Every structure is written in C-alpha cells, then in structure tokens.
Tab-separated table of C-alpha atoms and ligand atoms in Angstrom:
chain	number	residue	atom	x	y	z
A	1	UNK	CA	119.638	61.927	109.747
A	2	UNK	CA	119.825	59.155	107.450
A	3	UNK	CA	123.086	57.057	106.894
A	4	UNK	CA	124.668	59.156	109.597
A	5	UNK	CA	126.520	56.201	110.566
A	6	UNK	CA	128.635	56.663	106.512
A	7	UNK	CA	128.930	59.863	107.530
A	8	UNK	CA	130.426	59.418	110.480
A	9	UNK	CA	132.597	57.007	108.277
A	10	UNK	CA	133.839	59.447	106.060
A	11	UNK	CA	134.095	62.078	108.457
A	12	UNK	CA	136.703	59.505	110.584
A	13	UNK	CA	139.436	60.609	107.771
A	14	UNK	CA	140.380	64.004	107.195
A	15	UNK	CA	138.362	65.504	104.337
A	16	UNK	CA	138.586	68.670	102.388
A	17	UNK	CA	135.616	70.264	103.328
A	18	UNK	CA	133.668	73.168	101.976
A	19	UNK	CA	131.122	75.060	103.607
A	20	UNK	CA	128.392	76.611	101.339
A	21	UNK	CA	125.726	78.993	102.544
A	22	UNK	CA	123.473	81.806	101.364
A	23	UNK	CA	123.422	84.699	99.388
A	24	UNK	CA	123.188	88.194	101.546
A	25	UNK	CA	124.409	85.910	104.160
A	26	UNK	CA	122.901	86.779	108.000
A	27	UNK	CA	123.662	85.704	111.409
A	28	UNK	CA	122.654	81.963	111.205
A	29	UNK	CA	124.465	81.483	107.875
A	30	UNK	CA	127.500	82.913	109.197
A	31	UNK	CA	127.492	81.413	112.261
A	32	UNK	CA	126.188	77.934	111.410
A	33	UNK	CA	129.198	78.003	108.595
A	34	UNK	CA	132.143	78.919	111.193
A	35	UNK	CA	130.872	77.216	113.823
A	36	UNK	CA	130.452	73.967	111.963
A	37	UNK	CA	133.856	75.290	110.188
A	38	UNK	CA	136.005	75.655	113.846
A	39	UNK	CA	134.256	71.978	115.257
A	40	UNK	CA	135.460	70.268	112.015
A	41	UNK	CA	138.575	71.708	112.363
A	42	UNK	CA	139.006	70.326	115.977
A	43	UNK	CA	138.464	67.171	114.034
A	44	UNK	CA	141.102	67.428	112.168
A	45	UNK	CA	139.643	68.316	108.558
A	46	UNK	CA	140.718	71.203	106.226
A	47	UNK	CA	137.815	73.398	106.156
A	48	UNK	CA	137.054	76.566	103.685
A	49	UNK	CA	133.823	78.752	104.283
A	50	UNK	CA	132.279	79.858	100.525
A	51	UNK	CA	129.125	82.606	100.394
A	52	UNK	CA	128.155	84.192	97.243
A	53	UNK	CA	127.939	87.641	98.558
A	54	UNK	CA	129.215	89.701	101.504
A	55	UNK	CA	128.137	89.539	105.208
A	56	UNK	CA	127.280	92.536	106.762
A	57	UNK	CA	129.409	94.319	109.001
A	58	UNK	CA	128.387	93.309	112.183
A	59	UNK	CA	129.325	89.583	111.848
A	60	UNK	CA	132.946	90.587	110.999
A	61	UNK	CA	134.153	89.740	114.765
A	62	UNK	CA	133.332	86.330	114.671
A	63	UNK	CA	136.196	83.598	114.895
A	64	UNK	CA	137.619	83.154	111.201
A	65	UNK	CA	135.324	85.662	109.660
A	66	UNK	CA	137.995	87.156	107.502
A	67	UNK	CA	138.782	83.852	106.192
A	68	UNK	CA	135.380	83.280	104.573
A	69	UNK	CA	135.711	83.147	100.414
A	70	UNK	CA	132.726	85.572	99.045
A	71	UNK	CA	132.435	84.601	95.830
A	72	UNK	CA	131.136	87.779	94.188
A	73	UNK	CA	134.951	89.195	95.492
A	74	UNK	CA	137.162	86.020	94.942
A	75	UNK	CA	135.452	83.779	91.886
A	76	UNK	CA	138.771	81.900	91.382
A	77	UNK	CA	139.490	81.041	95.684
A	78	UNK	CA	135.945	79.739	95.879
A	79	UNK	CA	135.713	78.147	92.562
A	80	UNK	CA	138.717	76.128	93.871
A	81	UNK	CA	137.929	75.521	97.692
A	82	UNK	CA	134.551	73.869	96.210
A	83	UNK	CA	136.732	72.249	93.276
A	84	UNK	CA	138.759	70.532	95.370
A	85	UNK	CA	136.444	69.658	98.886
A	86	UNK	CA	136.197	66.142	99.224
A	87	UNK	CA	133.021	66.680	101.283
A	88	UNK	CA	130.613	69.669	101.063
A	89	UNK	CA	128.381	71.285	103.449
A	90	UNK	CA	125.147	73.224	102.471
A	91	UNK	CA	124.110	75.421	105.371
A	92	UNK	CA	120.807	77.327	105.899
A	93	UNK	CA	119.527	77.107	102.517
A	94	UNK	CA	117.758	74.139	100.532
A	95	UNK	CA	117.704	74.949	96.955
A	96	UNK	CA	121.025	75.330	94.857
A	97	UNK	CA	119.372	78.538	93.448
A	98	UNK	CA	119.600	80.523	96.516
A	99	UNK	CA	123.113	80.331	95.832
A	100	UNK	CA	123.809	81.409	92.456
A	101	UNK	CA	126.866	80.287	90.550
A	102	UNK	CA	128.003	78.957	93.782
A	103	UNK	CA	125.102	76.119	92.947
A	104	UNK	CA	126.574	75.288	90.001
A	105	UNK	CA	129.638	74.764	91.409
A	106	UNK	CA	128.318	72.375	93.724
A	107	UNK	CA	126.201	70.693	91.674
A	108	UNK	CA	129.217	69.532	88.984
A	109	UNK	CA	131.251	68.213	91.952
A	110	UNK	CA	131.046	64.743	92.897
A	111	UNK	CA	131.920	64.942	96.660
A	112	UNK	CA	129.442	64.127	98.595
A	113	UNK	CA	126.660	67.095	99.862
A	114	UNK	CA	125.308	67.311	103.105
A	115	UNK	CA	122.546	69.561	104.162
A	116	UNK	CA	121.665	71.219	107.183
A	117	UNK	CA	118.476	73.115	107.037
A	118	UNK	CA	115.758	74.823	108.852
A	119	UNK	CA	113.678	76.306	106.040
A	120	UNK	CA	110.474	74.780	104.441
A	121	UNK	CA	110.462	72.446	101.336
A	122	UNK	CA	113.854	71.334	101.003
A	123	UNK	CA	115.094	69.807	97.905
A	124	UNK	CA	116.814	66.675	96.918
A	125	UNK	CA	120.647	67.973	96.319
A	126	UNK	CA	122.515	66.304	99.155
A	127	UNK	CA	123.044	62.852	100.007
A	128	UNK	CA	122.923	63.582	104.181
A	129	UNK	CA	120.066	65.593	104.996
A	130	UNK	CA	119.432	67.064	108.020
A	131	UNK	CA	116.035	69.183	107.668
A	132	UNK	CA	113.893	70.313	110.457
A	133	UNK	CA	111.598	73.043	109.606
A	134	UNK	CA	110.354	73.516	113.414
A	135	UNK	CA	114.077	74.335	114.190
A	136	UNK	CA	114.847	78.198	115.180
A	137	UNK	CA	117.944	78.234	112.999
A	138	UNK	CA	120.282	75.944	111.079
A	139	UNK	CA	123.007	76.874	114.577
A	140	UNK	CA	120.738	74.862	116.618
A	141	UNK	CA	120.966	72.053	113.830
A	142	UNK	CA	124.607	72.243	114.041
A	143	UNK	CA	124.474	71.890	117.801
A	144	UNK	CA	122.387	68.938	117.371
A	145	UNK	CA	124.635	67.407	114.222
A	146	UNK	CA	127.860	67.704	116.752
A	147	UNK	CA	125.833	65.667	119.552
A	148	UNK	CA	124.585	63.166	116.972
A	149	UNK	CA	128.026	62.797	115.682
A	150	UNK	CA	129.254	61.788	119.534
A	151	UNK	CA	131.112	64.826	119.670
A	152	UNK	CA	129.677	67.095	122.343
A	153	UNK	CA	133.274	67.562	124.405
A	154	UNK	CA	134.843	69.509	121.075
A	155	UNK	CA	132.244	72.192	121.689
A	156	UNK	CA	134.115	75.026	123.001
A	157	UNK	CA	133.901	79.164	123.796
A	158	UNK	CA	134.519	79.653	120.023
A	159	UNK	CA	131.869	77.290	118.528
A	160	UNK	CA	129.387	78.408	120.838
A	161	UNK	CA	129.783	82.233	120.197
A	162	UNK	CA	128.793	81.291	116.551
A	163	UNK	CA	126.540	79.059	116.958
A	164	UNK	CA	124.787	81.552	119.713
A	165	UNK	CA	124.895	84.130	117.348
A	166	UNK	CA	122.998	82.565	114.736
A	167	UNK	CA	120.343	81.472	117.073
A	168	UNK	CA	120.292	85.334	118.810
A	169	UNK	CA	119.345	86.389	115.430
A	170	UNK	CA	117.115	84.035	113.727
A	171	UNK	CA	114.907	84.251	116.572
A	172	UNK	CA	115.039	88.078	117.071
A	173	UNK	CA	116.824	87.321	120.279
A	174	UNK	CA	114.319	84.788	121.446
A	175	UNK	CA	111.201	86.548	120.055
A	176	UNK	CA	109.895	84.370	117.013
A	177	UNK	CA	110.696	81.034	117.580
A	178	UNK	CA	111.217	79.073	120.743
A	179	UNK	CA	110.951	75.857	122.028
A	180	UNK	CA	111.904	74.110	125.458
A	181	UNK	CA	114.464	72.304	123.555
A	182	UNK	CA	116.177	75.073	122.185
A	183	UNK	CA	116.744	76.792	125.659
A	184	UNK	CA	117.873	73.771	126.808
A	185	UNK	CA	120.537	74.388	123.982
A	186	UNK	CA	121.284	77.942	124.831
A	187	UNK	CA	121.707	77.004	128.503
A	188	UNK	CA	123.991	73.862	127.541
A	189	UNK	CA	126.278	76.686	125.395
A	190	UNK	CA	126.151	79.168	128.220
A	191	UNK	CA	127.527	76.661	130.249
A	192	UNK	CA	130.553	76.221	128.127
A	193	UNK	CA	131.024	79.040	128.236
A	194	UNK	CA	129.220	81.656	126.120
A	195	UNK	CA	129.182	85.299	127.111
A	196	UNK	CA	125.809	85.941	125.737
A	197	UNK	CA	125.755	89.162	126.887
A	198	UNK	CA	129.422	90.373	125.277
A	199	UNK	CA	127.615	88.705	121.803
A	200	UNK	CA	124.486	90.469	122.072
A	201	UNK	CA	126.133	93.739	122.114
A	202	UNK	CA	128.199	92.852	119.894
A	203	UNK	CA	125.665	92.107	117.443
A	204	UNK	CA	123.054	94.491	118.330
A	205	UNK	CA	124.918	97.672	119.782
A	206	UNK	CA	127.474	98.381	116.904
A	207	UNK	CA	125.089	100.387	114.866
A	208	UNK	CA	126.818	103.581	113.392
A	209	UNK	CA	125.433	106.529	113.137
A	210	UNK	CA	124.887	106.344	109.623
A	211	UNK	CA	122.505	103.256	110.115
A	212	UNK	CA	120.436	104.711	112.685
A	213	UNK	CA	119.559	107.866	110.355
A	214	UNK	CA	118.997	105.359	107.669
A	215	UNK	CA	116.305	103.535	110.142
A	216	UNK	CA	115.421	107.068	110.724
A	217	UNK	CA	114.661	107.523	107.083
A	218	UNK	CA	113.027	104.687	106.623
A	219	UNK	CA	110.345	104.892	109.368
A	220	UNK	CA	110.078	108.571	108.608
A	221	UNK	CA	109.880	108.749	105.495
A	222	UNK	CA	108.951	105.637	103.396
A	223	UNK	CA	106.461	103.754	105.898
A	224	UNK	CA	103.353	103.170	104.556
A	225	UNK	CA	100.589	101.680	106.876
A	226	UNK	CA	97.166	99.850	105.237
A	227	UNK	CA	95.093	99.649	108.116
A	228	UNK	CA	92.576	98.129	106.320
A	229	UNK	CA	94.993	95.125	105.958
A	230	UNK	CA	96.752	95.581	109.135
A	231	UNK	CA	100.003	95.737	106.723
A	232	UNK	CA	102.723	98.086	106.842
A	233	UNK	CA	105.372	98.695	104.251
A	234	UNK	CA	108.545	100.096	103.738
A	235	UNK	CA	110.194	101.067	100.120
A	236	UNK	CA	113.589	102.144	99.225
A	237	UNK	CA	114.273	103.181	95.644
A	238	UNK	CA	118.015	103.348	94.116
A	239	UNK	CA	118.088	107.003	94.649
A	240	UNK	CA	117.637	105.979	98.518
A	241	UNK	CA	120.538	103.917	98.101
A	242	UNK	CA	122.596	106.376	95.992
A	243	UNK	CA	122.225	109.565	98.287
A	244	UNK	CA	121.911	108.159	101.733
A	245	UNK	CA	125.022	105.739	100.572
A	246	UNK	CA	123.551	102.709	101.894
A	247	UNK	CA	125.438	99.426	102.040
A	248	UNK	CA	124.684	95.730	102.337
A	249	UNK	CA	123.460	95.179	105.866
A	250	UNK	CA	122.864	99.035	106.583
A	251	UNK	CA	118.888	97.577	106.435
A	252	UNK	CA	119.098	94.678	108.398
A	253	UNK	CA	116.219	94.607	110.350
A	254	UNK	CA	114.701	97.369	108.792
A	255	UNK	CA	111.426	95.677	108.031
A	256	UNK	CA	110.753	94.134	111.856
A	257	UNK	CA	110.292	97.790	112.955
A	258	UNK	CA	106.671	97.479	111.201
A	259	UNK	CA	105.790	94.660	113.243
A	260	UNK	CA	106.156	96.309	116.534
A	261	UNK	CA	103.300	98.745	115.419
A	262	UNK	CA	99.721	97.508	116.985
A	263	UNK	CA	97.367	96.125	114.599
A	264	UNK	CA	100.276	95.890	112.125
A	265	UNK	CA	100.288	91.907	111.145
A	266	UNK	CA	102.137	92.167	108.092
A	267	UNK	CA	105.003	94.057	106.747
A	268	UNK	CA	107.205	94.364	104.059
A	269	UNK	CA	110.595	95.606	103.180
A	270	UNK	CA	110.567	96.417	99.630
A	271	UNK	CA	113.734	97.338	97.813
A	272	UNK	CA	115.209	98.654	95.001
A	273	UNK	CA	118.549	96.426	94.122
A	274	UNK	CA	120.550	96.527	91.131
A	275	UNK	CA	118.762	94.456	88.654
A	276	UNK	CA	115.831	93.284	90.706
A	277	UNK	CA	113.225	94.532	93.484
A	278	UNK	CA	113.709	92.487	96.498
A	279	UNK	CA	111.007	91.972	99.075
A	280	UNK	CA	110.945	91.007	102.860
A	281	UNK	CA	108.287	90.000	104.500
A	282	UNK	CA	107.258	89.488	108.227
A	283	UNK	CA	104.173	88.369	110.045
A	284	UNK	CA	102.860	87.900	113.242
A	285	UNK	CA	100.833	84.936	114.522
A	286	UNK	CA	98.870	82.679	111.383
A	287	UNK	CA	100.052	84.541	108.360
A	288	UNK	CA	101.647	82.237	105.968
A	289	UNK	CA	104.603	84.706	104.319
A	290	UNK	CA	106.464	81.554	102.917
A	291	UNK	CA	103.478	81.019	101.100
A	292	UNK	CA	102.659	84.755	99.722
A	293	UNK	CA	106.805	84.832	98.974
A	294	UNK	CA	106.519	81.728	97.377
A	295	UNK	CA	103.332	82.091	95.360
A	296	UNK	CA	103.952	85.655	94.494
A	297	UNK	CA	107.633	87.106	94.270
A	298	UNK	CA	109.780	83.676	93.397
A	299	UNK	CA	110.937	82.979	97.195
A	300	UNK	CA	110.210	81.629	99.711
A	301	UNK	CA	111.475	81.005	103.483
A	302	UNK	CA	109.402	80.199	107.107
A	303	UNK	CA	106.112	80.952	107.756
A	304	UNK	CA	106.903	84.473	109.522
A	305	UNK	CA	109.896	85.452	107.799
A	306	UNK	CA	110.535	84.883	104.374
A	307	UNK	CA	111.648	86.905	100.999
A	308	UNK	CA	111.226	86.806	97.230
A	309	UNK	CA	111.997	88.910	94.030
A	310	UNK	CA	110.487	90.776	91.188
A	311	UNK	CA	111.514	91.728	87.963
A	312	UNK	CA	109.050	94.647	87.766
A	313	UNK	CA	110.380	98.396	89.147
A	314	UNK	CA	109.830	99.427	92.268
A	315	UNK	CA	106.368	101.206	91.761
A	316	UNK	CA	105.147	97.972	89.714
A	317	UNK	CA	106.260	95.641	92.065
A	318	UNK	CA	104.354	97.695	95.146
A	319	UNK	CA	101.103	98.078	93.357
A	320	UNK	CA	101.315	94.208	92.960
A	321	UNK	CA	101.721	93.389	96.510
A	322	UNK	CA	98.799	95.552	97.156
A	323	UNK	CA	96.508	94.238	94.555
A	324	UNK	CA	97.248	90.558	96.166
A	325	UNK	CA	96.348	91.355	100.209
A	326	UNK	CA	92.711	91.373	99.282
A	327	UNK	CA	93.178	87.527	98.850
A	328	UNK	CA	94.453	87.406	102.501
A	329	UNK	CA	92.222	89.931	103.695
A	330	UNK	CA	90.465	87.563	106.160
A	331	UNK	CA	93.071	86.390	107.642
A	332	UNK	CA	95.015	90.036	108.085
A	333	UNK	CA	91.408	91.024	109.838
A	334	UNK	CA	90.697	88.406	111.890
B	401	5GP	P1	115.254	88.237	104.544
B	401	5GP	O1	113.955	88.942	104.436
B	401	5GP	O2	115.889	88.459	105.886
B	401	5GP	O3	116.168	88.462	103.402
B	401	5GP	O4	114.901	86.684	104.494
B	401	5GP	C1	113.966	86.115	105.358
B	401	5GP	C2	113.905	84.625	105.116
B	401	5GP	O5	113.410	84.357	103.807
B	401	5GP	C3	115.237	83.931	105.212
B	401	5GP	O6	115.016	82.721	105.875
B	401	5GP	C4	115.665	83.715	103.787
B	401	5GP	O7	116.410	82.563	103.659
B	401	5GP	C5	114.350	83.609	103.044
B	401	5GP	N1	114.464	84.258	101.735
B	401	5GP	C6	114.779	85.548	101.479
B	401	5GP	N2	114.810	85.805	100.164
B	401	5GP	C7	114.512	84.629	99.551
B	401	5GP	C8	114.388	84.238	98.168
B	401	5GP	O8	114.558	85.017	97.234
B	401	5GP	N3	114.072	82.925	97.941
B	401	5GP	C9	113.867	82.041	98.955
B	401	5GP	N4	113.556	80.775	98.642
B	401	5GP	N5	113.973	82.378	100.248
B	401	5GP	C10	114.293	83.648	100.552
B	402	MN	MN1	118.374	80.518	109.246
C-alpha cells in the first residue's frame, strides 16, 4: 500500500471510523467488515459497520453482527455513522456503485477512503488502496493490512473467527482459490486460536429445512443443462419466490451445485428480483465470467465467480445468455 506510513499516522489518533461494504453482503464482506471493525477497536477507534442490504442468516453469530447499520432498514443511523466517520473503510468492493446510495454517501464526505479489495479493475475512489486481485478474499487482505500496520499481537479468537469465515467462504472452503501464502494465513489464525471446525458448522450446517427443499426445488425443478456448451442453468421467477417464501440468502450457493455436475463448465443462477433479473455465474478452469458479467449483464467480479444484472424479464434475459455462449463456444468445448 501506498502512503501507508500517513495512514499509520492518522490511524495513531482515535478516528471515527466507518466500515462500508457490499450490497447482498456474503461471508467475506461480513467478516472482512467486523473483523477489521473488532482490530480497530482494540486500537482504540470508534468503529460503525454500514451495508446497504441485509446479510443472510447464517452470518448472524458473528462477533458484533447485530450491531451492523443496513441501510435499506436504518437510512438515518447509516446516513449518520458515514456523516460523521473521520476515516472510512471500503471493504470487498471497488466501485461506489456496488453500493448504492451508500456510494453517495461516501463520495460527498471528505474523510479520507481507504480500500481493501480483492476483485478485478478497481477504481480510483480511495486515497489508501490496498488491491490484490490474486487474493482469495478481502479477510486475507485484512490479515495482511493488520501485519503491515505492525499490529499482528491485537489479532485475537474474535478477529480470526471473522476473518476465517470470510476466507471459508470465498474460497468454497478451500476449493477455488488457494495459494501457499494463504494457508500459511489460515494456519497462523488457527494458531491463535480459531476453531475452524465450530465455524465451519456454523456456517455450513445451519441450513433449515426450508432451504434444503428450496435447493431441492431448484435442482429438481429449474436446472437446465446445455451440453452442447457444457453450461448449466438455474432460474427462479417471482412466483418461485412468492410461493416457496424465499428470503435473502435462502439461495446462497444455489448456483455452485451446477458446477459439481461433469462436463458442466459453466453455470448460472438466474433470478427474478424485484425490479431487476440478477445473474450468477460460475466457472471452472479458463472461463473468464468477470468478463461475460462484465461485457454482458452490467457486473462484473473474479474470473470464476462473478454477477451482473438485466433489465429485461426473466424469459428475455435467459434467451440472451443463451444467444451469447456461441461466442464462447470454443472455449466451453475445449
Ligand atoms: P454472487 O454471484 O455471489 O452474487 O457474486 C459473485 C461475485 O461477483 C462477487 O465477487 C460479487 O462481488 C460479484 N458481483 C455480483 N454481482 C455483481 C454486480 O452486479 N456487479 C459487479 N461489479 N460485481 C458483482
Ligand atoms: Mn470477497
């Protein structure tokens, strides 16, 4: 990071800080945010956690969860913890779009904006950057930030739970991205003191039984396979949402099912919100995602895991993603 040594500056007096992340915040924006949240604290700062929209249920455990201000449920409380931060902290996102109003909010404030990113083509909103696109999550960017700060010994149990989470779920516990340095990381947290197995089922054995018929539904009854583009899909239209009563976070993960399939290399979740359709996509191996999310559907993301929009319906917005996998047909064959 650049001028880390101001940083460290202002971060030597206690700030009012504000920690910004992500719309349909996940396990990395979460737990970067109160991880990053509980270290500054041990530093003595004031510290307020501000996402646009709600996490899904099986994040509420973590340390200071209930504290977080969701924007879409408290406009004034985050309008003012942003208002008044002397310092503000952008967390596993790098455009002010992905954040909505939030955005706005931070760009009209004149404290200084430092980013922490893993995602590809960051913009130039913040005045500290710390970007690094080969990283498996923003939590092992926070783990580095604390070390470059000088601060390793204020990493405790509590940090590391977060920061563990986030990196047990941006990688698919360890399935999509790895790197010797990042279990060098996990074994550093494990030895102060993480209980990685107590977080892993409490992350990934809370389902209810709601969610599992959902899955049920979805693999049953709305899976799509293209063979002849080694592409599977999933839909959900409102009705899904309506009659199954599905919430925010009852589809996390939804769309990784595809990928499990042999010969599937590409999948997408495809989605029926409100106002827009919302895509996820997934690939295995050379598939560039990012780019079709980015290109096609207004998003954007990493090269296996990325997500986008469309202002078509549901039907409109399907037949589109079909008519464009010719163009990677080559690569989906090979
Ligand atoms: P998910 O499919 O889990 O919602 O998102 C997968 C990845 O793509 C995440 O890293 C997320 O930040 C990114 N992503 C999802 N939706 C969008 C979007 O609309 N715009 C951009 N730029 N990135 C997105
Ligand atoms: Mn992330």
């Amino acid at each position: 990071m650049e001028n880390l040594a101001t940083l460290k500056r202002i971060l030597s007096i206690p700030q009012d800080v504000a920690i910004i992340s992500h719309r349909n915040p996940d396990g990395d924006a979460i737990g970067s945010s109160l991880g990053l949240s509980l270290f500054l604290q041990r530093d003595g700062h004031n510290v307020k956690v501000v996402v646009p929209s709600e996490y899904p249920d099986f994040l509420a455990w973590m340390p200071q969860a209930d504290d977080i201000h969701i924007y879409d449920n408290e406009p004034e409380a985050a309008t003012w913890a942003i208002e008044k931060a002397t310092l503000i902290f952008c967390l596993d996102f790098n455009s002010l779009e992905r954040v909505d109003k939030v955005g706005e909010l931070v760009a009209a404030s004149r404290a200084p904006v430092v980013m922490i990113d893993h995602h590809l083509f960051p913009e130039s909103f913040a005045e500290y950057v710390l970007s690094d696109t080969t990283a498996s999550s923003t939590c092992e960017l926070i783990y580095d930030f604390i070390y470059l700060l000088g601060q390793g010994q204020l990493l405790d149990p509590q940090i590391g739970d977060c920061l563990f989470t986030g990196i047990l779920t941006d990688t698919g516990s360890f399935k999509y991205s790895n790197s010797p340095k990042l279990f060098r990381t996990v074994a550093n947290l494990l030895e102060r003191g993480v209980d990685d197995l107590r977080i892993q089922n409490l992350v990934f054995n809370t389902m209810e039984e709601k969610q599992l018929r959902i899955l049920g539904h979805c693999l049953y009854n709305r899976m799509e396979i293209l063979p002849e583009f080694s592409t599977g899909i999933i839909t959900l239209t409102k009705d899904d949402y309506a009659t199954l009563d599905i919430k925010r976070g009852d589809t996390e993960g939804v769309v990784n099912f595809l990928l499990m399939m042999r010969g599937v290399k590409l999948a997408a979740f495809i989605h029926e919100q409100p106002t827009i359709v919302k895509l996820s996509l997934r690939s295995k191996g050379d598939i560039d995602v990012q780019e079709m999310a980015r290109q096609h559907f207004r998003g954007g993301g990493h090269k296996n895991a990325a997500g986008g929009a469309s202002f078509h319906n549901l039907s409109a917005t399907v037949r589109r993603f079909k008519e464009i996998l010719p163009q990677y047909q080559e690569q989906l064959q090979g």
